[in-house]
CSV table of C-alpha atoms and ligand atoms in Angstrom, one decimal:
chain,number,residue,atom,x,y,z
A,1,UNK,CA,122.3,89.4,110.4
A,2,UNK,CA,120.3,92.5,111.0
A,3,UNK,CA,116.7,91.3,110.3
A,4,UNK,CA,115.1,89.2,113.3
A,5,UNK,CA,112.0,88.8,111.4
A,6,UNK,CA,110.0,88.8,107.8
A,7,UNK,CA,106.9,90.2,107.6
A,8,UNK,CA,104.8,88.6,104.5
A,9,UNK,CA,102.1,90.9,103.0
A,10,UNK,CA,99.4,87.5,101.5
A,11,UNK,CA,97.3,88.3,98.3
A,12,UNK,CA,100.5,88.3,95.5
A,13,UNK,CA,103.0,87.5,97.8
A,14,UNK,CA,102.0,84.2,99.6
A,15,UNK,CA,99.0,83.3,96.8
A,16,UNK,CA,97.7,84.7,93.7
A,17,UNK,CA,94.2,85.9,95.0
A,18,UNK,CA,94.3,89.3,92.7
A,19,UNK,CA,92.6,86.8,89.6
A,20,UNK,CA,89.8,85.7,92.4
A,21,UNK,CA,89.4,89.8,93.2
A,22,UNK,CA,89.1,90.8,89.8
A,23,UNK,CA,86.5,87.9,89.0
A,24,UNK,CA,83.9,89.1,92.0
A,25,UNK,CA,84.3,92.4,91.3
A,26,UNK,CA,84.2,92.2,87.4
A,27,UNK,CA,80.6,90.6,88.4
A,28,UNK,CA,79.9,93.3,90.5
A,29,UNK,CA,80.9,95.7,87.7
A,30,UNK,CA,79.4,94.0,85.0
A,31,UNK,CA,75.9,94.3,87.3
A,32,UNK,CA,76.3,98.4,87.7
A,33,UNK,CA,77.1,98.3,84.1
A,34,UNK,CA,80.7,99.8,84.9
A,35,UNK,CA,83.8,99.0,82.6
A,36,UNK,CA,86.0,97.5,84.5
A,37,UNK,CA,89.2,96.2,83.2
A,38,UNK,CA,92.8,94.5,84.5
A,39,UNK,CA,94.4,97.5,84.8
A,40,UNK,CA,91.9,98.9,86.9
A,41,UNK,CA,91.9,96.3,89.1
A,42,UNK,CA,96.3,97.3,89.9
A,43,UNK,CA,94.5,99.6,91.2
A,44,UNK,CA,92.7,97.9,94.0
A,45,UNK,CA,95.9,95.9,95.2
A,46,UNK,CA,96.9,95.9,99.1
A,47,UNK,CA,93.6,98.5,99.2
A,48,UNK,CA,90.7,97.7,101.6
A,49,UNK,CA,87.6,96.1,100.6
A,50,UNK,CA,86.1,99.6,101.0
A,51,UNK,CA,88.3,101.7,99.3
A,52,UNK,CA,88.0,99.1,96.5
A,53,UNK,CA,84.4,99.8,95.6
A,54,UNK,CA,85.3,103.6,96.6
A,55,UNK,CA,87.6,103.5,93.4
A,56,UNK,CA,85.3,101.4,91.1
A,57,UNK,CA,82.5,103.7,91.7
A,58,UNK,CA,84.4,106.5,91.3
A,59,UNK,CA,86.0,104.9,87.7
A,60,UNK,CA,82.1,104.3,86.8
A,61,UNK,CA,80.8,108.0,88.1
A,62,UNK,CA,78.4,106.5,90.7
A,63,UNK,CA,77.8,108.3,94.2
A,64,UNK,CA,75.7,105.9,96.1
A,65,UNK,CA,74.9,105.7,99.9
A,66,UNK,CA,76.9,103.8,102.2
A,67,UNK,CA,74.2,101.2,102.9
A,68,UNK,CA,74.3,100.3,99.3
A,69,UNK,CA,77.6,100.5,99.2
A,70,UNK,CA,77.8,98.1,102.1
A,71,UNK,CA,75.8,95.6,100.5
A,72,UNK,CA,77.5,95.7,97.0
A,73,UNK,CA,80.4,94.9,99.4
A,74,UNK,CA,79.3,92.5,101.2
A,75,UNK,CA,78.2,90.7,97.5
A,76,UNK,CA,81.3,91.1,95.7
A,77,UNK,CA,83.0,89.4,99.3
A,78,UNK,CA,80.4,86.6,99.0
A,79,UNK,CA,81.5,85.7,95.6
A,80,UNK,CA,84.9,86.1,96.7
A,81,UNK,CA,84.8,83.7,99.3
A,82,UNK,CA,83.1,81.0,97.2
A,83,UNK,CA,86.6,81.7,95.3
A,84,UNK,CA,89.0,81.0,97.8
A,85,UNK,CA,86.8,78.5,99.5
A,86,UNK,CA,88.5,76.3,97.0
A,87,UNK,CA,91.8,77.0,96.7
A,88,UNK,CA,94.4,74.4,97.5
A,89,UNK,CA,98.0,74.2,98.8
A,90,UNK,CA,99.0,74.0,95.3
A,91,UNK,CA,98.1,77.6,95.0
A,92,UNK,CA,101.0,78.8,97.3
A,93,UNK,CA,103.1,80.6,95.0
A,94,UNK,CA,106.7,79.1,94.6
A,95,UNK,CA,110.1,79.4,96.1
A,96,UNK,CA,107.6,80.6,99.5
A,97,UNK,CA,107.8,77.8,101.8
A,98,UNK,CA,111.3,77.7,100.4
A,99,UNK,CA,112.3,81.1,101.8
A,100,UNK,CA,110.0,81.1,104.4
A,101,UNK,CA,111.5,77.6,106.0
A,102,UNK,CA,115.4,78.9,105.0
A,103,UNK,CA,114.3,81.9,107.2
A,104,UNK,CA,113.2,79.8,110.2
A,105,UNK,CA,116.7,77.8,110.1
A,106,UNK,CA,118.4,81.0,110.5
A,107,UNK,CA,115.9,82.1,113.8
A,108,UNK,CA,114.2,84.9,111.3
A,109,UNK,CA,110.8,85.2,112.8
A,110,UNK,CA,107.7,85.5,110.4
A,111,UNK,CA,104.8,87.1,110.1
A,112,UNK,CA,101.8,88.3,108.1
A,113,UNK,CA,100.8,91.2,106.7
A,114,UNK,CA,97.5,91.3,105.0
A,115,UNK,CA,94.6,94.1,104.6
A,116,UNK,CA,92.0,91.2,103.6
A,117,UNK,CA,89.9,90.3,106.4
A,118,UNK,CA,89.5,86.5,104.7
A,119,UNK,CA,93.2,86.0,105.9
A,120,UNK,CA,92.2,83.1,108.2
A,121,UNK,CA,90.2,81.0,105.3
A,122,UNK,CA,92.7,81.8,102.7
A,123,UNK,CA,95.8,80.6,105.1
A,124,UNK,CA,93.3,77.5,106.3
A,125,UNK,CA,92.8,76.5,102.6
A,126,UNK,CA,96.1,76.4,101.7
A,127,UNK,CA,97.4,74.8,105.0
A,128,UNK,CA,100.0,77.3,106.0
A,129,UNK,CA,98.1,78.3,109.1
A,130,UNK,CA,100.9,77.0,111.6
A,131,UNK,CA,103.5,78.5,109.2
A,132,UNK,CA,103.3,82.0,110.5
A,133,UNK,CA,105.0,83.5,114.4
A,134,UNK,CA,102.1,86.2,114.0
A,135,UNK,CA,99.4,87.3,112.1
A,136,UNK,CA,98.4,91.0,111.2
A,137,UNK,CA,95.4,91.2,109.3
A,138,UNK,CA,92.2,93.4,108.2
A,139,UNK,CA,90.4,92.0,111.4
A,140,UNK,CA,92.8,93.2,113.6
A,141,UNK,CA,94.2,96.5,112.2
A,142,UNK,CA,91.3,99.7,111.5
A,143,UNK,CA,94.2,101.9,109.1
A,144,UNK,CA,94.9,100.6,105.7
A,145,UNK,CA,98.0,100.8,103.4
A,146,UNK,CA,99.6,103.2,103.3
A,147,UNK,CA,99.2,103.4,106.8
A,148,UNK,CA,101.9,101.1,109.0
A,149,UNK,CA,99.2,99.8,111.6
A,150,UNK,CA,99.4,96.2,110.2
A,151,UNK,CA,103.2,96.1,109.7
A,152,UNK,CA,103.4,97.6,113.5
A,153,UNK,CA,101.0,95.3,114.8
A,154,UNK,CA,102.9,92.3,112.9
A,155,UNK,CA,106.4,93.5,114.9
A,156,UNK,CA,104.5,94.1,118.0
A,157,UNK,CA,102.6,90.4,117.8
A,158,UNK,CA,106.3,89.5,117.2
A,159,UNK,CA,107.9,91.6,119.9
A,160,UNK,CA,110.7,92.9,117.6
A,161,UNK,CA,111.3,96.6,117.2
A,162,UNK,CA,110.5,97.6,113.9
A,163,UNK,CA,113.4,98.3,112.4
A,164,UNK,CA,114.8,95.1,112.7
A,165,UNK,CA,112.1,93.7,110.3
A,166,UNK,CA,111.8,93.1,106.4
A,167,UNK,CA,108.5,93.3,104.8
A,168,UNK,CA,107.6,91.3,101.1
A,169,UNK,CA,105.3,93.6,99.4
A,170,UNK,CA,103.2,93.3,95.8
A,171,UNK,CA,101.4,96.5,96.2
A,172,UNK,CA,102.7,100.5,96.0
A,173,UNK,CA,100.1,100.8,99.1
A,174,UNK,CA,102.0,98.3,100.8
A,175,UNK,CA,105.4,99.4,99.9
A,176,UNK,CA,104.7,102.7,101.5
A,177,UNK,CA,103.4,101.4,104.3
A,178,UNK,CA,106.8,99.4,104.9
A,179,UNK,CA,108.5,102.7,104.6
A,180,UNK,CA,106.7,104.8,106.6
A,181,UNK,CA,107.0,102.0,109.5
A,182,UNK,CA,111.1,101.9,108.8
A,183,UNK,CA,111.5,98.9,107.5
A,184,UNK,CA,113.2,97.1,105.1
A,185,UNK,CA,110.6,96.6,102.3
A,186,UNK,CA,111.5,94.2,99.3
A,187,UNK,CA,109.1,94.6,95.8
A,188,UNK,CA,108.0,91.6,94.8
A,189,UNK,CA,107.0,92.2,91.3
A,190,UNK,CA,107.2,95.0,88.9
A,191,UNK,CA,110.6,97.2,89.3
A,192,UNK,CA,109.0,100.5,87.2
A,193,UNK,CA,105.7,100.7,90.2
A,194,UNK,CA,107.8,99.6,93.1
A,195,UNK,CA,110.5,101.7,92.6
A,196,UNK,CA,110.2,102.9,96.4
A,197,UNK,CA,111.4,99.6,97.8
A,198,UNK,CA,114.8,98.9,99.0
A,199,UNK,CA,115.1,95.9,96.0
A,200,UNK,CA,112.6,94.1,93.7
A,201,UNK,CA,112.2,90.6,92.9
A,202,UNK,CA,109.8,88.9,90.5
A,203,UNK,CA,108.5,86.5,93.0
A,204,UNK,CA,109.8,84.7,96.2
A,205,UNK,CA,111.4,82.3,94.3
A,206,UNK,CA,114.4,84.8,93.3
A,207,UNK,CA,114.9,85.2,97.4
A,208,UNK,CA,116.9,83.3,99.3
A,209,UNK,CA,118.7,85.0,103.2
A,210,UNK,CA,122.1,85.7,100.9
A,211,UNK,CA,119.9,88.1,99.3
A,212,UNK,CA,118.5,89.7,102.3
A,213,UNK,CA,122.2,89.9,103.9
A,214,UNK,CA,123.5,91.5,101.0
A,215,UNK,CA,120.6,94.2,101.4
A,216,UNK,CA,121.2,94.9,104.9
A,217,UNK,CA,124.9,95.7,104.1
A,218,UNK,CA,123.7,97.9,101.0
A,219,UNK,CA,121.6,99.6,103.4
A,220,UNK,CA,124.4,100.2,106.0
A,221,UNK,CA,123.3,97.9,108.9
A,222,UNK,CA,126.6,96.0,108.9
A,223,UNK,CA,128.2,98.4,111.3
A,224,UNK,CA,125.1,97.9,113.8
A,225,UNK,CA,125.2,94.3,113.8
B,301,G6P,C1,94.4,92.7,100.0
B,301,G6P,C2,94.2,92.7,98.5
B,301,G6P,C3,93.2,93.7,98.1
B,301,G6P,C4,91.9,93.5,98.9
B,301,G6P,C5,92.2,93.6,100.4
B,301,G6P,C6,91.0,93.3,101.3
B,301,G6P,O1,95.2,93.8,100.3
B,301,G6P,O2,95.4,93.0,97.8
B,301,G6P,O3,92.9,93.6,96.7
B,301,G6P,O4,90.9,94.4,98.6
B,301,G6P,O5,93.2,92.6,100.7
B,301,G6P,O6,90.6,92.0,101.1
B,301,G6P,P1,89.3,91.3,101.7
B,301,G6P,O7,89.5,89.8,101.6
B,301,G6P,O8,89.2,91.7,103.1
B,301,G6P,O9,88.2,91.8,100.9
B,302,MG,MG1,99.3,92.2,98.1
């Protein structure tokens, strides 16, 4: 097969962390007296923390400085972190270790992906540390999504030439950021937002390496093989 290695993005790919997101910064929110709501928060998937406060100030019409904005960060992170501080491996979304160990079988290398700098506690909690070749995450990349830095970084880590990897993305940021590295990117989630990726899936549990295979010769890599 083409692909000599996955690369996993983490928040709504590996675990569902977008509910523990949406909780600290709804408390934030609720504090500045901003509306915030669910959908707002799509908004703030595979985005830095940063960017995310960017965006909810700008939904609420606040201009603050960037000291106060990098306190009201580092709040909404600390109530974040007591969050995931108590996750458990039950938390690792399903089909994942699935895939993940059906990948390794086959010599597919793996990798992660993630903007969120609490990558290490959140991969720690849920005791998939040792699971992962490489990992890429807000600590060690500066550019966020859209930008390819951490999918780069993840095939560098790796040493495989990027276009011999597949990237598992939940976020539009994230798909593009696949893209723009030239890579194969499979949606997980929504078909109408990630319309951009090469295929979309509901969840890990609908991939198996049939699937991928079957993509690659879709995409025209047979003949390169
Ligand atoms: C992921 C999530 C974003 C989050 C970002 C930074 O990309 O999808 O919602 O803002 O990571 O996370 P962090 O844990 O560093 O605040
Ligand atoms: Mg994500």
């Amino acid at each position: 097969m083409w692909t000599r290695a996955c690369i996993f993005d983490l928040d709504g790919v590996i675990v569902d962390t977008a509910k523990y997101h949406f909780l600290a910064w709804k408390r934030l929110t609720d504090d500045l007296g901003i509306i915030f709501t669910e959908k707002d928060n799509e908004r703030l998937k595979g985005v830095s923390r940063m960017a995310s406060l960017e965006i909810i100030l700008e939904i609420g019409g606040k201009k603050l400085a960037m000291s106060e904005k990098k306190e009201l960060a580092d709040l909404k992170n600390k109530w974040y972190v007591e969050r995931i501080a108590r996750m458990t491996p039950q938390e690792i979304l399903p089909g994942t270790l699935e895939f993940i160990n059906e990948l390794k079988r086959n010599d597919v290398k793996i990798a992660l992906g993630s903007a969120s700098r609490n990558t290490p506690m959140i991969l720690e909690r849920v005791g998939i540390k040792n699971v992962f070749d490489a990992v890429a995450d807000g600590n060690s990349v500066h550019k966020a999504k859209p930008d390819p830095e951490v999918f780069f970084k993840a095939a560098d880590l790796l040493d495989v030439e990027a276009a011999r990897c597949a990237v598992f993305e939940d976020a539009l940021a994230g798909v593009e950021a696949a893209l723009n590295a030239g890579m194969i990117c499979i949606g997980i989630g929504d078909k109408n937002i990630l319309k951009d990726a090469h295929m979309v899936v509901s969840g890990l549990y609908e991939m198996d390496l049939n699937k991928l295979i079957i993509l690659e010769k879709k995409l025209g890599y047979e003949h390169l093989i």
